[in-house]
Every structure is written in C-alpha cells, then in structure tokens.
Coordinates of C-alpha atoms and ligand atoms in Angstrom, one line a residue:
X1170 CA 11.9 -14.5 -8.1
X1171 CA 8.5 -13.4 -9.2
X1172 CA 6.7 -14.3 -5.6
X1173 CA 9.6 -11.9 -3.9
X1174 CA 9.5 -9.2 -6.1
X1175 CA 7.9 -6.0 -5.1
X1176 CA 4.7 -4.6 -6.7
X1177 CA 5.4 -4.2 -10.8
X1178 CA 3.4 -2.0 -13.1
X1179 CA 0.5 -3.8 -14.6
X1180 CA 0.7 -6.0 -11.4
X1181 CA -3.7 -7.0 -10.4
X1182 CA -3.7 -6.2 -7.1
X1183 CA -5.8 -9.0 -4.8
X1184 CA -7.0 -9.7 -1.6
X1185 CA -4.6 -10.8 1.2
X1186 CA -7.0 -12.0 3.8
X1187 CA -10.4 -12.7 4.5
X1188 CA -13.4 -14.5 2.0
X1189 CA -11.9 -13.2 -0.8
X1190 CA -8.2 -13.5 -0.8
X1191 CA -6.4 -14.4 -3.9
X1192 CA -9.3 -12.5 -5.5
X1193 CA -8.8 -8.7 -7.2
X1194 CA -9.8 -6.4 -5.3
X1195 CA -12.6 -4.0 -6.5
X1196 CA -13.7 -0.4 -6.2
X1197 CA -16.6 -1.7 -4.5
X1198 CA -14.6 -3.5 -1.7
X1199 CA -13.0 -0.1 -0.6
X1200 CA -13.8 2.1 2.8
X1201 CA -11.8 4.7 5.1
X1202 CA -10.7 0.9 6.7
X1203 CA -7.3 -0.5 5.6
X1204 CA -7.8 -3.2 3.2
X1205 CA -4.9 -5.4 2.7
X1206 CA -3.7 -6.4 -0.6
X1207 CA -0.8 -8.3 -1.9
X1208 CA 0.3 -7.6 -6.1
X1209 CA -0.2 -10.4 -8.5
X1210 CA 2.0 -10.5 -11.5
X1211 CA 3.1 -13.4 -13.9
X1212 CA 5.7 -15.6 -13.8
X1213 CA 8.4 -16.8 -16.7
X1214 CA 5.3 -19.1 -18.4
X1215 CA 3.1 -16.3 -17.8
X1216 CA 1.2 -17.9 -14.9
X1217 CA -0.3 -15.7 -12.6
X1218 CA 2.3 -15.5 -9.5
X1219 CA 1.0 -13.6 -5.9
X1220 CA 4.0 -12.4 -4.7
X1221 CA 3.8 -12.9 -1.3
X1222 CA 7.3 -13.9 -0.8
X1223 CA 8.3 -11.1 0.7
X1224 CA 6.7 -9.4 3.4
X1225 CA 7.4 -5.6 2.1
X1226 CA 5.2 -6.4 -1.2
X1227 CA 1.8 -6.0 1.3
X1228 CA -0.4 -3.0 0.8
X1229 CA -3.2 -1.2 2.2
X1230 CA -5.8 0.4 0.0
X1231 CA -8.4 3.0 1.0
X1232 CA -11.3 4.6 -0.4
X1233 CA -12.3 8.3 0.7
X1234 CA -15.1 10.3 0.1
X1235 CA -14.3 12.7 -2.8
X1236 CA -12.4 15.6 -1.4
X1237 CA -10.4 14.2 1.2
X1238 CA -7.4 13.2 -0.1
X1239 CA -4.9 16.0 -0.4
X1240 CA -0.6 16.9 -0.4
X1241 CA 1.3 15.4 0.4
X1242 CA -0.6 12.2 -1.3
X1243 CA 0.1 12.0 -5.0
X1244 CA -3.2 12.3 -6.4
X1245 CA -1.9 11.5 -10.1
X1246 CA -1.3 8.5 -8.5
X1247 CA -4.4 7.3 -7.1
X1248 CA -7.9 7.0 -8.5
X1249 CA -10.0 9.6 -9.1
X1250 CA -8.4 11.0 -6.1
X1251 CA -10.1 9.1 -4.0
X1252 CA -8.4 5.6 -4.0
X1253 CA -4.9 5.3 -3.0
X1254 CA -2.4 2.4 -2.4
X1255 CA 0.7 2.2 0.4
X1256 CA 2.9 -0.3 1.8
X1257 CA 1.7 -1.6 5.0
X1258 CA 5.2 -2.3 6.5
X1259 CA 5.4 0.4 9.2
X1260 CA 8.9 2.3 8.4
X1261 CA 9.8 2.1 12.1
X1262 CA 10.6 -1.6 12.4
X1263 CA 8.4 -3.1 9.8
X1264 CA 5.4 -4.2 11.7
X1265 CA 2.2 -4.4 9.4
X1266 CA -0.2 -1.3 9.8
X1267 CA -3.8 -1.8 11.1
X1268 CA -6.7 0.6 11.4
X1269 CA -6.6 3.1 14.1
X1270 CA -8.9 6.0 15.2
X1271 CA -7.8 9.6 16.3
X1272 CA -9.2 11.3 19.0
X1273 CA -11.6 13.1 16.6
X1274 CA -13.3 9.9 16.1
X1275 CA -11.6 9.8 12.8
X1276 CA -10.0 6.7 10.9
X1277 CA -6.3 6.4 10.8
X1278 CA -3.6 4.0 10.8
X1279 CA -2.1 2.6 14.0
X1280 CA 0.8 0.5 14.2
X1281 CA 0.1 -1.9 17.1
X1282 CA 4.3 -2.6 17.9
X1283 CA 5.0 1.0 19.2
X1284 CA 1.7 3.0 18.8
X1285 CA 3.3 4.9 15.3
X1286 CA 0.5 6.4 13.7
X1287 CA -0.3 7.7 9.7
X1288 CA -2.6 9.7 8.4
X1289 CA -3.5 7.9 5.3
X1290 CA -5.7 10.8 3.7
X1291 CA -2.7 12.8 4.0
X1292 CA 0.2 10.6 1.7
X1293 CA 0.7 8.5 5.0
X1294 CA 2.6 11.1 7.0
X1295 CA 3.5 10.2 10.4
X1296 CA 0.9 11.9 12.8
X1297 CA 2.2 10.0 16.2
X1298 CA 4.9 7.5 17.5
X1299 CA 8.7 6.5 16.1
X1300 CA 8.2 6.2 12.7
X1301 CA 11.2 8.3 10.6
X1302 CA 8.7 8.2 7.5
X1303 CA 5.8 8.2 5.6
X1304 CA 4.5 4.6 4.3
X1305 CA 4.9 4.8 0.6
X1306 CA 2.6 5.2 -1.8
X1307 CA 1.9 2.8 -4.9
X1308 CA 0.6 4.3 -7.9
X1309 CA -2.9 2.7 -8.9
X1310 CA -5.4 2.4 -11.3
X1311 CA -8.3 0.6 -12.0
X1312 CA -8.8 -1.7 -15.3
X1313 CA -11.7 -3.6 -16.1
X1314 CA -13.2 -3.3 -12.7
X1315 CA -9.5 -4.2 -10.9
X1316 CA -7.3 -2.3 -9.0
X1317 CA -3.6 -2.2 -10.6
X1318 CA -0.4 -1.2 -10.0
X1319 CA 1.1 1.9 -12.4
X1320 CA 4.4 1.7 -11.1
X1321 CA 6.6 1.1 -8.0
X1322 CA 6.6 2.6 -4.4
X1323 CA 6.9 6.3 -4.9
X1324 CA 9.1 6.3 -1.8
X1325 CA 11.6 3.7 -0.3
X1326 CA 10.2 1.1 1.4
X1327 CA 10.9 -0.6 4.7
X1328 CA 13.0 -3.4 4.0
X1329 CA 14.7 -2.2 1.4
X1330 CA 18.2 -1.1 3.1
X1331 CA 20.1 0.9 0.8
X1332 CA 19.3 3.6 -2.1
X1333 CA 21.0 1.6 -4.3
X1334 CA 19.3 -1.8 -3.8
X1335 CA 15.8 0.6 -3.8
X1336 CA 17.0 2.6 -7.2
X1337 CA 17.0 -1.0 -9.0
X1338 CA 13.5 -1.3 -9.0
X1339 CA 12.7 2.0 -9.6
Ligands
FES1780 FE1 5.6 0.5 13.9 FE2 7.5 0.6 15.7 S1 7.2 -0.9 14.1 S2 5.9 1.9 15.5

C-alpha cells in the first residue's frame, strides 16, 4: 500500500517528529544532528500519503559544512554535496539511529541497542559496534524549497530480507 511502501522518486520528504512533523523539511531545518524524516507520496486519488507504515521508510538527513562530505557517500546523490539522506534503521537489528559524538568531540551516529556507530559524513560506514553495513543512502534533491527523493535506497535496507524482494523496488 502507499503508507508501506519505501521512499519513491518524487516522494516530499517531511518531518517525523517534533513542531513540525507532517511538514517538508527544509534546507534551513538541517545541522551535523540527525533529523528524522519520513517520505510522503500520493495515493491512488492522488492524496498525499506519509508512508509511515513501515518502519524501514524512516530517514535521517544531515547538513554539513561544504567540504565534508566525501567517498564513500555518493555525492551525485546528495545536495550540493552537502545534504544527504539514509535510512535510519540500524543494519544490525534494525533499531533507529540517534546522534552520537566521537571521541574527537565530533558528531556521529550512535545506535543506542548495541553501541553500533556510523559515520554519516562518510556514506554511513560503520566506524564501531555490530553492524555488517553501512545505512543506505537515499538520493535527494531539493525542489521548491523541499527536500525530495530522486530514487530508492542506493543500498539494501534493513528489513528488506532477500535480494530479490530488494531488486523489486529498485
Ligand atoms: Fe544497532 Fe544492534 S541494532 S547496534
């Protein structure tokens, strides 16, 4: 259904929490902290649908100063190369992703079930802990002020159990 499916191309992408969720998230709503996102697409009437349905479809979206981003991140993918998208299940057992800081001082991503951590200037490589891989990153781009989905998840998701149930979608 359209509330389970994962992010589409063309899907607005709009706050999950806080004051402003249900609303598009902006450029000007961005930092080096995770904001979490969930895609909003249209239904069969052409309503819009937030499809929240399923708990893989969640994202956190960062803004970095220019510069910081690099490889492995796709920087075709994000904006200006400084705005990039990933799923915010953890690829370990699924747990949602929250902020973090390294030793450095530095923000990162920490998963709070068993301490996995990301790097998310870095494509989301695993820097700490269990997890087997990266969280994936969603191609974005911003229209009209919002931040939108170009595509799927560049890499399979967790919660998505097979290739071939993952190779659907993409
Ligand atoms: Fe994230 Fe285990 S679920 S480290």
């Amino acid at each position: 259904t359209p509330k389970k499916a994962p992010p589409m191309p063309g899907d607005v992408l709009v706050h999950a929490a806080g004051e402003k969720a249900g609303q598009p998230v902006t450029e000007a709503d961005l930092s080096d902290q995770v904001t979490r996102a969930w895609p909003m697409g249209k239904d069969a009437t052409g309503a819009p649908v937030i499809r929240d349905g399923d708990p893989t479809s969640i994202l956190a979206i960062f803004k970095f100063p220019e510069g910081e981003l690099k490889a492995p991140t796709n920087l075709d993918a994000t904006v200006n190369g400084q705005i990039v998208a990933y799923g915010d299940r953890c690829t370990h057992a699924g747990c949602n992703v929250d902020n973090g800081t390294a030793p450095s001082g530095k923000s990162i991503m920490n998963c709070p079930c068993h301490s996995g951590q990301y790097e998310p200037r870095e494509g989301c490589k695993v820097i700490g802990g269990p997890p087997p891989a990266p969280l994936p990153q969603l191609p974005v781009k911003i229209e009209g002020g919002q931040l939108v989905a170009t595509g799927f998840f560049l890499t399979r998701p967790f919660g998505y159990p097979s290739d071939e149930e993952w190779q659907h979608y993409t």
